[in-house]
Amino acid sequence: MELSVRTWSELILNTSEELVAQQIQNIFFICSSRKHFDTENARQQFYRKWTEYYYLNCRNDIYIAVAEGNHVAGYLMGSRDSAKAIDYFTDKVPSYLLFREYFTEFPGHLHINCHPEFQGKGAGRKLISAFVESIRKELCGVHIVTSPTDSNVNFYEKMGFTERHMGYINATGVLFMGRKF
């Protein structure tokens, strides 16, 4: 199964923007640890909380792993300036401010999900590699924030995210993982 990585702009030239966005949303919810929502509106608000900033401000840093037939296998939404995103994320994502002291050293950040069917098959590696390649001449580092108990921690380490810092929100551990260039 051959996977390619395209930017948002490249993919929507030949594929419906609405169809791509719907496939990304489907993957988001398949991969999300939160499965129950009281209303469809609450579900959509949750999705927007994690993705809207990138759609509005970082479309050039949205990368999509594509399988045959323009089927979305995974996506990466990146930002080159985490400090600039503070105003947007502060009210929506409580952990966002936990690690702001590292934003100078690791100014870029990313949000990534791959459909389970494509996990372990190179989609995530290709997505991160494409994003890193596009920012490495401009930035000194990039980071991701995850749960310290998630299985993805080993994957991020293999991808070079070796600097670690722990934080806590309501006694729940949050792991910052940084990669320097």
PDB file of N, CA and C in Angstrom, residues 3-108:
ATOM      1  N   LEU A   3       1.678   5.129   0.197  1.00  0.00           N
ATOM      2  CA  LEU A   3       1.149   6.359   0.774  1.00  0.00           C
ATOM      3  C   LEU A   3       1.978   7.535   0.285  1.00  0.00           C
ATOM      4  N   SER A   4       1.300   8.611  -0.048  1.00  0.00           N
ATOM      5  CA  SER A   4       2.006   9.847  -0.375  1.00  0.00           C
ATOM      6  C   SER A   4       1.542  10.917   0.600  1.00  0.00           C
ATOM      7  N   VAL A   5       2.340  11.956   0.716  1.00  0.00           N
ATOM      8  CA  VAL A   5       1.965  13.078   1.570  1.00  0.00           C
ATOM      9  C   VAL A   5       1.791  14.302   0.692  1.00  0.00           C
ATOM     10  N   ARG A   6       0.674  14.971   0.908  1.00  0.00           N
ATOM     11  CA  ARG A   6       0.380  16.192   0.159  1.00  0.00           C
ATOM     12  C   ARG A   6      -0.013  17.290   1.146  1.00  0.00           C
ATOM     13  N   THR A   7       0.201  18.509   0.735  1.00  0.00           N
ATOM     14  CA  THR A   7      -0.300  19.617   1.532  1.00  0.00           C
ATOM     15  C   THR A   7      -1.797  19.745   1.279  1.00  0.00           C
ATOM     16  N   TRP A   8      -2.447  20.469   2.166  1.00  0.00           N
ATOM     17  CA  TRP A   8      -3.878  20.735   2.005  1.00  0.00           C
ATOM     18  C   TRP A   8      -4.140  21.322   0.620  1.00  0.00           C
ATOM     19  N   SER A   9      -3.359  22.342   0.256  1.00  0.00           N
ATOM     20  CA  SER A   9      -3.557  23.033  -1.022  1.00  0.00           C
ATOM     21  C   SER A   9      -3.391  22.099  -2.206  1.00  0.00           C
ATOM     22  N   GLU A  10      -2.404  21.213  -2.155  1.00  0.00           N
ATOM     23  CA  GLU A  10      -2.183  20.272  -3.254  1.00  0.00           C
ATOM     24  C   GLU A  10      -3.345  19.291  -3.383  1.00  0.00           C
ATOM     25  N   LEU A  11      -3.826  18.793  -2.261  1.00  0.00           N
ATOM     26  CA  LEU A  11      -4.859  17.769  -2.303  1.00  0.00           C
ATOM     27  C   LEU A  11      -6.193  18.314  -2.786  1.00  0.00           C
ATOM     28  N   ILE A  12      -6.549  19.522  -2.355  1.00  0.00           N
ATOM     29  CA  ILE A  12      -7.869  20.032  -2.738  1.00  0.00           C
ATOM     30  C   ILE A  12      -7.932  20.534  -4.174  1.00  0.00           C
ATOM     31  N   LEU A  13      -6.798  20.545  -4.870  1.00  0.00           N
ATOM     32  CA  LEU A  13      -6.832  20.875  -6.298  1.00  0.00           C
ATOM     33  C   LEU A  13      -7.629  19.834  -7.078  1.00  0.00           C
ATOM     34  N   ASN A  14      -7.524  18.567  -6.654  1.00  0.00           N
ATOM     35  CA  ASN A  14      -8.164  17.467  -7.382  1.00  0.00           C
ATOM     36  C   ASN A  14      -9.231  16.733  -6.587  1.00  0.00           C
ATOM     37  N   THR A  15      -9.471  17.173  -5.374  1.00  0.00           N
ATOM     38  CA  THR A  15     -10.423  16.497  -4.500  1.00  0.00           C
ATOM     39  C   THR A  15     -11.269  17.554  -3.799  1.00  0.00           C
ATOM     40  N   SER A  16     -12.496  17.247  -3.550  1.00  0.00           N
ATOM     41  CA  SER A  16     -13.391  18.174  -2.865  1.00  0.00           C
ATOM     42  C   SER A  16     -12.847  18.545  -1.484  1.00  0.00           C
ATOM     43  N   GLU A  17     -12.766  19.844  -1.218  1.00  0.00           N
ATOM     44  CA  GLU A  17     -12.314  20.322   0.090  1.00  0.00           C
ATOM     45  C   GLU A  17     -13.199  19.774   1.201  1.00  0.00           C
ATOM     46  N   GLU A  18     -14.491  19.727   0.948  1.00  0.00           N
ATOM     47  CA  GLU A  18     -15.442  19.215   1.930  1.00  0.00           C
ATOM     48  C   GLU A  18     -15.194  17.725   2.220  1.00  0.00           C
ATOM     49  N   LEU A  19     -14.906  16.959   1.175  1.00  0.00           N
ATOM     50  CA  LEU A  19     -14.639  15.531   1.344  1.00  0.00           C
ATOM     51  C   LEU A  19     -13.362  15.303   2.160  1.00  0.00           C
ATOM     52  N   VAL A  20     -12.308  16.057   1.870  1.00  0.00           N
ATOM     53  CA  VAL A  20     -11.060  15.929   2.616  1.00  0.00           C
ATOM     54  C   VAL A  20     -11.284  16.307   4.078  1.00  0.00           C
ATOM     55  N   ALA A  21     -11.975  17.434   4.305  1.00  0.00           N
ATOM     56  CA  ALA A  21     -12.251  17.877   5.677  1.00  0.00           C
ATOM     57  C   ALA A  21     -13.072  16.836   6.430  1.00  0.00           C
ATOM     58  N   GLN A  22     -14.023  16.205   5.768  1.00  0.00           N
ATOM     59  CA  GLN A  22     -14.845  15.173   6.422  1.00  0.00           C
ATOM     60  C   GLN A  22     -14.009  13.949   6.783  1.00  0.00           C
ATOM     61  N   GLN A  23     -13.111  13.547   5.889  1.00  0.00           N
ATOM     62  CA  GLN A  23     -12.243  12.403   6.190  1.00  0.00           C
ATOM     63  C   GLN A  23     -11.313  12.716   7.367  1.00  0.00           C
ATOM     64  N   ILE A  24     -10.795  13.938   7.412  1.00  0.00           N
ATOM     65  CA  ILE A  24      -9.957  14.348   8.545  1.00  0.00           C
ATOM     66  C   ILE A  24     -10.766  14.299   9.831  1.00  0.00           C
ATOM     67  N   GLN A  25     -11.977  14.818   9.792  1.00  0.00           N
ATOM     68  CA  GLN A  25     -12.828  14.800  10.986  1.00  0.00           C
ATOM     69  C   GLN A  25     -13.124  13.369  11.426  1.00  0.00           C
ATOM     70  N   ASN A  26     -13.389  12.478  10.485  1.00  0.00           N
ATOM     71  CA  ASN A  26     -13.640  11.078  10.843  1.00  0.00           C
ATOM     72  C   ASN A  26     -12.437  10.473  11.553  1.00  0.00           C
ATOM     73  N   ILE A  27     -11.250  10.718  11.040  1.00  0.00           N
ATOM     74  CA  ILE A  27     -10.031  10.196  11.669  1.00  0.00           C
ATOM     75  C   ILE A  27      -9.847  10.812  13.054  1.00  0.00           C
ATOM     76  N   PHE A  28     -10.107  12.102  13.170  1.00  0.00           N
ATOM     77  CA  PHE A  28      -9.998  12.779  14.462  1.00  0.00           C
ATOM     78  C   PHE A  28     -10.818  12.040  15.519  1.00  0.00           C
ATOM     79  N   PHE A  29     -12.075  11.749  15.225  1.00  0.00           N
ATOM     80  CA  PHE A  29     -12.944  11.120  16.215  1.00  0.00           C
ATOM     81  C   PHE A  29     -12.612   9.643  16.434  1.00  0.00           C
ATOM     82  N   ILE A  30     -12.148   8.956  15.412  1.00  0.00           N
ATOM     83  CA  ILE A  30     -11.715   7.566  15.607  1.00  0.00           C
ATOM     84  C   ILE A  30     -10.537   7.525  16.587  1.00  0.00           C
ATOM     85  N   CYS A  31      -9.642   8.499  16.477  1.00  0.00           N
ATOM     86  CA  CYS A  31      -8.429   8.519  17.299  1.00  0.00           C
ATOM     87  C   CYS A  31      -8.613   9.212  18.639  1.00  0.00           C
ATOM     88  N   SER A  32      -9.667   9.970  18.799  1.00  0.00           N
ATOM     89  CA  SER A  32      -9.885  10.719  20.027  1.00  0.00           C
ATOM     90  C   SER A  32     -10.196   9.790  21.201  1.00  0.00           C
ATOM     91  N   SER A  33      -9.675  10.127  22.367  1.00  0.00           N
ATOM     92  CA  SER A  33     -10.012   9.345  23.557  1.00  0.00           C
ATOM     93  C   SER A  33     -11.424   9.670  24.033  1.00  0.00           C
ATOM     94  N   ARG A  34     -11.937  10.809  23.642  1.00  0.00           N
ATOM     95  CA  ARG A  34     -13.306  11.173  24.011  1.00  0.00           C
ATOM     96  C   ARG A  34     -14.267  10.637  22.959  1.00  0.00           C
ATOM     97  N   LYS A  35     -15.204   9.829  23.404  1.00  0.00           N
ATOM     98  CA  LYS A  35     -16.131   9.177  22.477  1.00  0.00           C
ATOM     99  C   LYS A  35     -17.576   9.623  22.649  1.00  0.00           C
ATOM    100  N   HIS A  36     -17.932  10.155  23.809  1.00  0.00           N
ATOM    101  CA  HIS A  36     -19.336  10.496  24.067  1.00  0.00           C
ATOM    102  C   HIS A  36     -19.522  12.011  24.116  1.00  0.00           C
ATOM    103  N   PHE A  37     -20.581  12.475  23.452  1.00  0.00           N
ATOM    104  CA  PHE A  37     -20.959  13.878  23.445  1.00  0.00           C
ATOM    105  C   PHE A  37     -22.462  13.952  23.635  1.00  0.00           C
ATOM    106  N   ASP A  38     -22.900  14.895  24.429  1.00  0.00           N
ATOM    107  CA  ASP A  38     -24.332  15.022  24.706  1.00  0.00           C
ATOM    108  C   ASP A  38     -25.130  15.440  23.475  1.00  0.00           C
ATOM    109  N   THR A  39     -24.506  16.264  22.645  1.00  0.00           N
ATOM    110  CA  THR A  39     -25.193  16.743  21.442  1.00  0.00           C
ATOM    111  C   THR A  39     -24.217  16.756  20.280  1.00  0.00           C
ATOM    112  N   GLU A  40     -24.751  16.837  19.080  1.00  0.00           N
ATOM    113  CA  GLU A  40     -23.900  16.973  17.895  1.00  0.00           C
ATOM    114  C   GLU A  40     -23.159  18.306  17.933  1.00  0.00           C
ATOM    115  N   ASN A  41     -23.793  19.328  18.478  1.00  0.00           N
ATOM    116  CA  ASN A  41     -23.130  20.623  18.612  1.00  0.00           C
ATOM    117  C   ASN A  41     -21.900  20.512  19.525  1.00  0.00           C
ATOM    118  N   ALA A  42     -22.030  19.803  20.622  1.00  0.00           N
ATOM    119  CA  ALA A  42     -20.895  19.610  21.542  1.00  0.00           C
ATOM    120  C   ALA A  42     -19.774  18.845  20.844  1.00  0.00           C
ATOM    121  N   ARG A  43     -20.150  17.869  20.041  1.00  0.00           N
ATOM    122  CA  ARG A  43     -19.164  17.093  19.280  1.00  0.00           C
ATOM    123  C   ARG A  43     -18.404  17.998  18.310  1.00  0.00           C
ATOM    124  N   GLN A  44     -19.129  18.854  17.595  1.00  0.00           N
ATOM    125  CA  GLN A  44     -18.503  19.756  16.631  1.00  0.00           C
ATOM    126  C   GLN A  44     -17.637  20.813  17.325  1.00  0.00           C
ATOM    127  N   GLN A  45     -18.065  21.293  18.475  1.00  0.00           N
ATOM    128  CA  GLN A  45     -17.265  22.251  19.238  1.00  0.00           C
ATOM    129  C   GLN A  45     -15.943  21.614  19.682  1.00  0.00           C
ATOM    130  N   PHE A  46     -16.004  20.367  20.095  1.00  0.00           N
ATOM    131  CA  PHE A  46     -14.798  19.648  20.508  1.00  0.00           C
ATOM    132  C   PHE A  46     -13.829  19.533  19.332  1.00  0.00           C
ATOM    133  N   TYR A  47     -14.342  19.195  18.172  1.00  0.00           N
ATOM    134  CA  TYR A  47     -13.505  19.090  16.973  1.00  0.00           C
ATOM    135  C   TYR A  47     -12.868  20.438  16.632  1.00  0.00           C
ATOM    136  N   ARG A  48     -13.689  21.490  16.635  1.00  0.00           N
ATOM    137  CA  ARG A  48     -13.168  22.819  16.315  1.00  0.00           C
ATOM    138  C   ARG A  48     -12.111  23.275  17.321  1.00  0.00           C
ATOM    139  N   LYS A  49     -12.299  22.907  18.582  1.00  0.00           N
ATOM    140  CA  LYS A  49     -11.328  23.289  19.615  1.00  0.00           C
ATOM    141  C   LYS A  49      -9.921  22.845  19.235  1.00  0.00           C
ATOM    142  N   TRP A  50      -9.794  21.670  18.635  1.00  0.00           N
ATOM    143  CA  TRP A  50      -8.486  21.095  18.321  1.00  0.00           C
ATOM    144  C   TRP A  50      -8.001  21.395  16.904  1.00  0.00           C
ATOM    145  N   THR A  51      -8.894  21.800  16.016  1.00  0.00           N
ATOM    146  CA  THR A  51      -8.479  21.935  14.610  1.00  0.00           C
ATOM    147  C   THR A  51      -8.697  23.311  13.992  1.00  0.00           C
ATOM    148  N   GLU A  52      -9.617  24.076  14.524  1.00  0.00           N
ATOM    149  CA  GLU A  52      -9.995  25.336  13.886  1.00  0.00           C
ATOM    150  C   GLU A  52      -8.816  26.294  13.704  1.00  0.00           C
ATOM    151  N   TYR A  53      -7.946  26.383  14.692  1.00  0.00           N
ATOM    152  CA  TYR A  53      -6.807  27.308  14.589  1.00  0.00           C
ATOM    153  C   TYR A  53      -5.994  27.025  13.331  1.00  0.00           C
ATOM    154  N   TYR A  54      -5.749  25.766  13.059  1.00  0.00           N
ATOM    155  CA  TYR A  54      -4.927  25.384  11.912  1.00  0.00           C
ATOM    156  C   TYR A  54      -5.633  25.687  10.588  1.00  0.00           C
ATOM    157  N   TYR A  55      -6.930  25.394  10.532  1.00  0.00           N
ATOM    158  CA  TYR A  55      -7.681  25.710   9.317  1.00  0.00           C
ATOM    159  C   TYR A  55      -7.690  27.215   9.053  1.00  0.00           C
ATOM    160  N   LEU A  56      -7.785  28.009  10.099  1.00  0.00           N
ATOM    161  CA  LEU A  56      -7.863  29.461   9.936  1.00  0.00           C
ATOM    162  C   LEU A  56      -6.511  30.130   9.720  1.00  0.00           C
ATOM    163  N   ASN A  57      -5.465  29.600  10.351  1.00  0.00           N
ATOM    164  CA  ASN A  57      -4.182  30.302  10.389  1.00  0.00           C
ATOM    165  C   ASN A  57      -2.997  29.560   9.786  1.00  0.00           C
ATOM    166  N   CYS A  58      -3.122  28.275   9.558  1.00  0.00           N
ATOM    167  CA  CYS A  58      -1.947  27.476   9.174  1.00  0.00           C
ATOM    168  C   CYS A  58      -2.235  26.509   8.026  1.00  0.00           C
ATOM    169  N   ARG A  59      -3.070  26.879   7.109  1.00  0.00           N
ATOM    170  CA  ARG A  59      -3.428  25.944   6.028  1.00  0.00           C
ATOM    171  C   ARG A  59      -2.222  25.440   5.256  1.00  0.00           C
ATOM    172  N   ASN A  60      -1.191  26.246   5.145  1.00  0.00           N
ATOM    173  CA  ASN A  60       0.016  25.807   4.434  1.00  0.00           C
ATOM    174  C   ASN A  60       0.798  24.761   5.202  1.00  0.00           C
ATOM    175  N   ASP A  61       0.460  24.565   6.474  1.00  0.00           N
ATOM    176  CA  ASP A  61       1.128  23.557   7.294  1.00  0.00           C
ATOM    177  C   ASP A  61       0.190  22.426   7.687  1.00  0.00           C
ATOM    178  N   ILE A  62      -0.793  22.171   6.849  1.00  0.00           N
ATOM    179  CA  ILE A  62      -1.640  20.987   7.001  1.00  0.00           C
ATOM    180  C   ILE A  62      -1.172  19.977   5.961  1.00  0.00           C
ATOM    181  N   TYR A  63      -0.735  18.822   6.455  1.00  0.00           N
ATOM    182  CA  TYR A  63      -0.228  17.750   5.596  1.00  0.00           C
ATOM    183  C   TYR A  63      -1.158  16.553   5.716  1.00  0.00           C
ATOM    184  N   ILE A  64      -1.358  15.882   4.594  1.00  0.00           N
ATOM    185  CA  ILE A  64      -2.297  14.773   4.548  1.00  0.00           C
ATOM    186  C   ILE A  64      -1.628  13.562   3.921  1.00  0.00           C
ATOM    187  N   ALA A  65      -1.658  12.444   4.635  1.00  0.00           N
ATOM    188  CA  ALA A  65      -1.182  11.171   4.085  1.00  0.00           C
ATOM    189  C   ALA A  65      -2.331  10.591   3.267  1.00  0.00           C
ATOM    190  N   VAL A  66      -2.019  10.267   2.026  1.00  0.00           N
ATOM    191  CA  VAL A  66      -3.056   9.852   1.082  1.00  0.00           C
ATOM    192  C   VAL A  66      -2.750   8.455   0.560  1.00  0.00           C
ATOM    193  N   ALA A  67      -3.767   7.607   0.590  1.00  0.00           N
ATOM    194  CA  ALA A  67      -3.675   6.262   0.015  1.00  0.00           C
ATOM    195  C   ALA A  67      -4.374   6.292  -1.353  1.00  0.00           C
ATOM    196  N   GLU A  68      -4.505   5.146  -1.953  1.00  0.00           N
ATOM    197  CA  GLU A  68      -5.148   5.050  -3.266  1.00  0.00           C
ATOM    198  C   GLU A  68      -6.503   5.745  -3.280  1.00  0.00           C
ATOM    199  N   GLY A  69      -6.811   6.362  -4.395  1.00  0.00           N
ATOM    200  CA  GLY A  69      -8.111   7.010  -4.568  1.00  0.00           C
ATOM    201  C   GLY A  69      -8.291   8.266  -3.733  1.00  0.00           C
ATOM    202  N   ASN A  70      -7.193   8.915  -3.366  1.00  0.00           N
ATOM    203  CA  ASN A  70      -7.231  10.114  -2.519  1.00  0.00           C
ATOM    204  C   ASN A  70      -7.903   9.864  -1.174  1.00  0.00           C
ATOM    205  N   HIS A  71      -7.789   8.638  -0.687  1.00  0.00           N
ATOM    206  CA  HIS A  71      -8.325   8.274   0.629  1.00  0.00           C
ATOM    207  C   HIS A  71      -7.376   8.813   1.700  1.00  0.00           C
ATOM    208  N   VAL A  72      -7.890   9.594   2.633  1.00  0.00           N
ATOM    209  CA  VAL A  72      -7.061  10.179   3.691  1.00  0.00           C
ATOM    210  C   VAL A  72      -6.706   9.106   4.712  1.00  0.00           C
ATOM    211  N   ALA A  73      -5.402   8.875   4.877  1.00  0.00           N
ATOM    212  CA  ALA A  73      -4.901   7.889   5.834  1.00  0.00           C
ATOM    213  C   ALA A  73      -4.522   8.536   7.155  1.00  0.00           C
ATOM    214  N   GLY A  74      -4.219   9.814   7.115  1.00  0.00           N
ATOM    215  CA  GLY A  74      -3.840  10.544   8.321  1.00  0.00           C
ATOM    216  C   GLY A  74      -3.609  12.003   7.977  1.00  0.00           C
ATOM    217  N   TYR A  75      -3.443  12.798   9.027  1.00  0.00           N
ATOM    218  CA  TYR A  75      -3.213  14.219   8.813  1.00  0.00           C
ATOM    219  C   TYR A  75      -2.296  14.766   9.894  1.00  0.00           C
ATOM    220  N   LEU A  76      -1.633  15.850   9.562  1.00  0.00           N
ATOM    221  CA  LEU A  76      -0.829  16.608  10.503  1.00  0.00           C
ATOM    222  C   LEU A  76      -1.188  18.066  10.307  1.00  0.00           C
ATOM    223  N   MET A  77      -1.525  18.724  11.403  1.00  0.00           N
ATOM    224  CA  MET A  77      -1.782  20.158  11.384  1.00  0.00           C
ATOM    225  C   MET A  77      -0.687  20.798  12.214  1.00  0.00           C
ATOM    226  N   GLY A  78       0.097  21.661  11.575  1.00  0.00           N
ATOM    227  CA  GLY A  78       1.232  22.257  12.257  1.00  0.00           C
ATOM    228  C   GLY A  78       1.119  23.756  12.392  1.00  0.00           C
ATOM    229  N   SER A  79       1.887  24.271  13.327  1.00  0.00           N
ATOM    230  CA  SER A  79       2.014  25.711  13.520  1.00  0.00           C
ATOM    231  C   SER A  79       3.491  26.025  13.649  1.00  0.00           C
ATOM    232  N   ARG A  80       3.919  27.090  13.010  1.00  0.00           N
ATOM    233  CA  ARG A  80       5.316  27.513  13.085  1.00  0.00           C
ATOM    234  C   ARG A  80       5.564  28.462  14.246  1.00  0.00           C
ATOM    235  N   ASP A  81       4.509  28.905  14.912  1.00  0.00           N
ATOM    236  CA  ASP A  81       4.661  29.901  15.965  1.00  0.00           C
ATOM    237  C   ASP A  81       3.689  29.614  17.110  1.00  0.00           C
ATOM    238  N   SER A  82       4.124  28.792  18.043  1.00  0.00           N
ATOM    239  CA  SER A  82       3.272  28.422  19.172  1.00  0.00           C
ATOM    240  C   SER A  82       2.917  29.627  20.036  1.00  0.00           C
ATOM    241  N   ALA A  83       3.851  30.571  20.183  1.00  0.00           N
ATOM    242  CA  ALA A  83       3.577  31.765  20.992  1.00  0.00           C
ATOM    243  C   ALA A  83       2.437  32.580  20.387  1.00  0.00           C
ATOM    244  N   LYS A  84       2.384  32.659  19.082  1.00  0.00           N
ATOM    245  CA  LYS A  84       1.330  33.408  18.398  1.00  0.00           C
ATOM    246  C   LYS A  84      -0.044  32.764  18.626  1.00  0.00           C
ATOM    247  N   ALA A  85      -0.067  31.469  18.871  1.00  0.00           N
ATOM    248  CA  ALA A  85      -1.326  30.735  19.052  1.00  0.00           C
ATOM    249  C   ALA A  85      -1.838  30.767  20.489  1.00  0.00           C
ATOM    250  N   ILE A  86      -1.083  31.367  21.410  1.00  0.00           N
ATOM    251  CA  ILE A  86      -1.476  31.366  22.827  1.00  0.00           C
ATOM    252  C   ILE A  86      -2.876  31.935  23.021  1.00  0.00           C
ATOM    253  N   ASP A  87      -3.161  33.069  22.419  1.00  0.00           N
ATOM    254  CA  ASP A  87      -4.474  33.697  22.619  1.00  0.00           C
ATOM    255  C   ASP A  87      -5.616  32.779  22.191  1.00  0.00           C
ATOM    256  N   TYR A  88      -5.417  32.036  21.119  1.00  0.00           N
ATOM    257  CA  TYR A  88      -6.469  31.136  20.650  1.00  0.00           C
ATOM    258  C   TYR A  88      -6.649  29.946  21.598  1.00  0.00           C
ATOM    259  N   PHE A  89      -5.554  29.301  21.966  1.00  0.00           N
ATOM    260  CA  PHE A  89      -5.638  28.039  22.702  1.00  0.00           C
ATOM    261  C   PHE A  89      -5.811  28.175  24.215  1.00  0.00           C
ATOM    262  N   THR A  90      -5.470  29.313  24.795  1.00  0.00           N
ATOM    263  CA  THR A  90      -5.498  29.450  26.253  1.00  0.00           C
ATOM    264  C   THR A  90      -6.840  29.067  26.858  1.00  0.00           C
ATOM    265  N   ASP A  91      -7.929  29.551  26.306  1.00  0.00           N
ATOM    266  CA  ASP A  91      -9.257  29.247  26.851  1.00  0.00           C
ATOM    267  C   ASP A  91      -9.762  27.870  26.458  1.00  0.00           C
ATOM    268  N   LYS A  92      -9.211  27.307  25.396  1.00  0.00           N
ATOM    269  CA  LYS A  92      -9.729  26.048  24.864  1.00  0.00           C
ATOM    270  C   LYS A  92      -8.964  24.815  25.347  1.00  0.00           C
ATOM    271  N   VAL A  93      -7.653  24.956  25.506  1.00  0.00           N
ATOM    272  CA  VAL A  93      -6.799  23.815  25.845  1.00  0.00           C
ATOM    273  C   VAL A  93      -5.968  24.188  27.080  1.00  0.00           C
ATOM    274  N   PRO A  94      -6.410  23.781  28.257  1.00  0.00           N
ATOM    275  CA  PRO A  94      -5.732  24.198  29.493  1.00  0.00           C
ATOM    276  C   PRO A  94      -4.238  23.869  29.539  1.00  0.00           C
ATOM    277  N   SER A  95      -3.831  22.806  28.893  1.00  0.00           N
ATOM    278  CA  SER A  95      -2.412  22.418  28.942  1.00  0.00           C
ATOM    279  C   SER A  95      -1.533  23.287  28.050  1.00  0.00           C
ATOM    280  N   TYR A  96      -2.140  24.119  27.195  1.00  0.00           N
ATOM    281  CA  TYR A  96      -1.342  24.867  26.228  1.00  0.00           C
ATOM    282  C   TYR A  96      -0.320  25.777  26.903  1.00  0.00           C
ATOM    283  N   LEU A  97      -0.702  26.416  27.987  1.00  0.00           N
ATOM    284  CA  LEU A  97       0.210  27.340  28.660  1.00  0.00           C
ATOM    285  C   LEU A  97       1.248  26.645  29.542  1.00  0.00           C
ATOM    286  N   LEU A  98       1.037  25.387  29.848  1.00  0.00           N
ATOM    287  CA  LEU A  98       1.961  24.657  30.723  1.00  0.00           C
ATOM    288  C   LEU A  98       3.413  24.745  30.270  1.00  0.00           C
ATOM    289  N   PHE A  99       3.621  24.739  28.981  1.00  0.00           N
ATOM    290  CA  PHE A  99       4.968  24.614  28.449  1.00  0.00           C
ATOM    291  C   PHE A  99       5.421  25.840  27.652  1.00  0.00           C
ATOM    292  N   ARG A 100       4.780  26.970  27.855  1.00  0.00           N
ATOM    293  CA  ARG A 100       5.123  28.165  27.067  1.00  0.00           C
ATOM    294  C   ARG A 100       6.565  28.599  27.236  1.00  0.00           C
ATOM    295  N   GLU A 101       7.193  28.244  28.353  1.00  0.00           N
ATOM    296  CA  GLU A 101       8.607  28.606  28.550  1.00  0.00           C
ATOM    297  C   GLU A 101       9.520  27.915  27.533  1.00  0.00           C
ATOM    298  N   TYR A 102       9.036  26.890  26.865  1.00  0.00           N
ATOM    299  CA  TYR A 102       9.835  26.157  25.872  1.00  0.00           C
ATOM    300  C   TYR A 102       9.526  26.585  24.434  1.00  0.00           C
ATOM    301  N   PHE A 103       8.595  27.512  24.256  1.00  0.00           N
ATOM    302  CA  PHE A 103       8.185  27.919  22.907  1.00  0.00           C
ATOM    303  C   PHE A 103       9.304  28.623  22.141  1.00  0.00           C
ATOM    304  N   THR A 104      10.247  29.243  22.826  1.00  0.00           N
ATOM    305  CA  THR A 104      11.353  29.885  22.120  1.00  0.00           C
ATOM    306  C   THR A 104      12.295  28.834  21.542  1.00  0.00           C
ATOM    307  N   GLU A 105      12.580  27.818  22.330  1.00  0.00           N
ATOM    308  CA  GLU A 105      13.479  26.743  21.899  1.00  0.00           C
ATOM    309  C   GLU A 105      12.802  25.780  20.914  1.00  0.00           C
ATOM    310  N   PHE A 106      11.494  25.615  21.068  1.00  0.00           N
ATOM    311  CA  PHE A 106      10.710  24.706  20.221  1.00  0.00           C
ATOM    312  C   PHE A 106       9.465  25.459  19.730  1.00  0.00           C
ATOM    313  N   PRO A 107       9.645  26.417  18.821  1.00  0.00           N
ATOM    314  CA  PRO A 107       8.520  27.297  18.442  1.00  0.00           C
ATOM    315  C   PRO A 107       7.406  26.614  17.653  1.00  0.00           C
ATOM    316  N   GLY A 108       7.723  25.604  16.890  1.00  0.00           N
ATOM    317  CA  GLY A 108       6.697  24.916  16.112  1.00  0.00           C
ATOM    318  C   GLY A 108       6.008  23.846  16.946  1.00  0.00           C
TER     319      GLY A 108
END
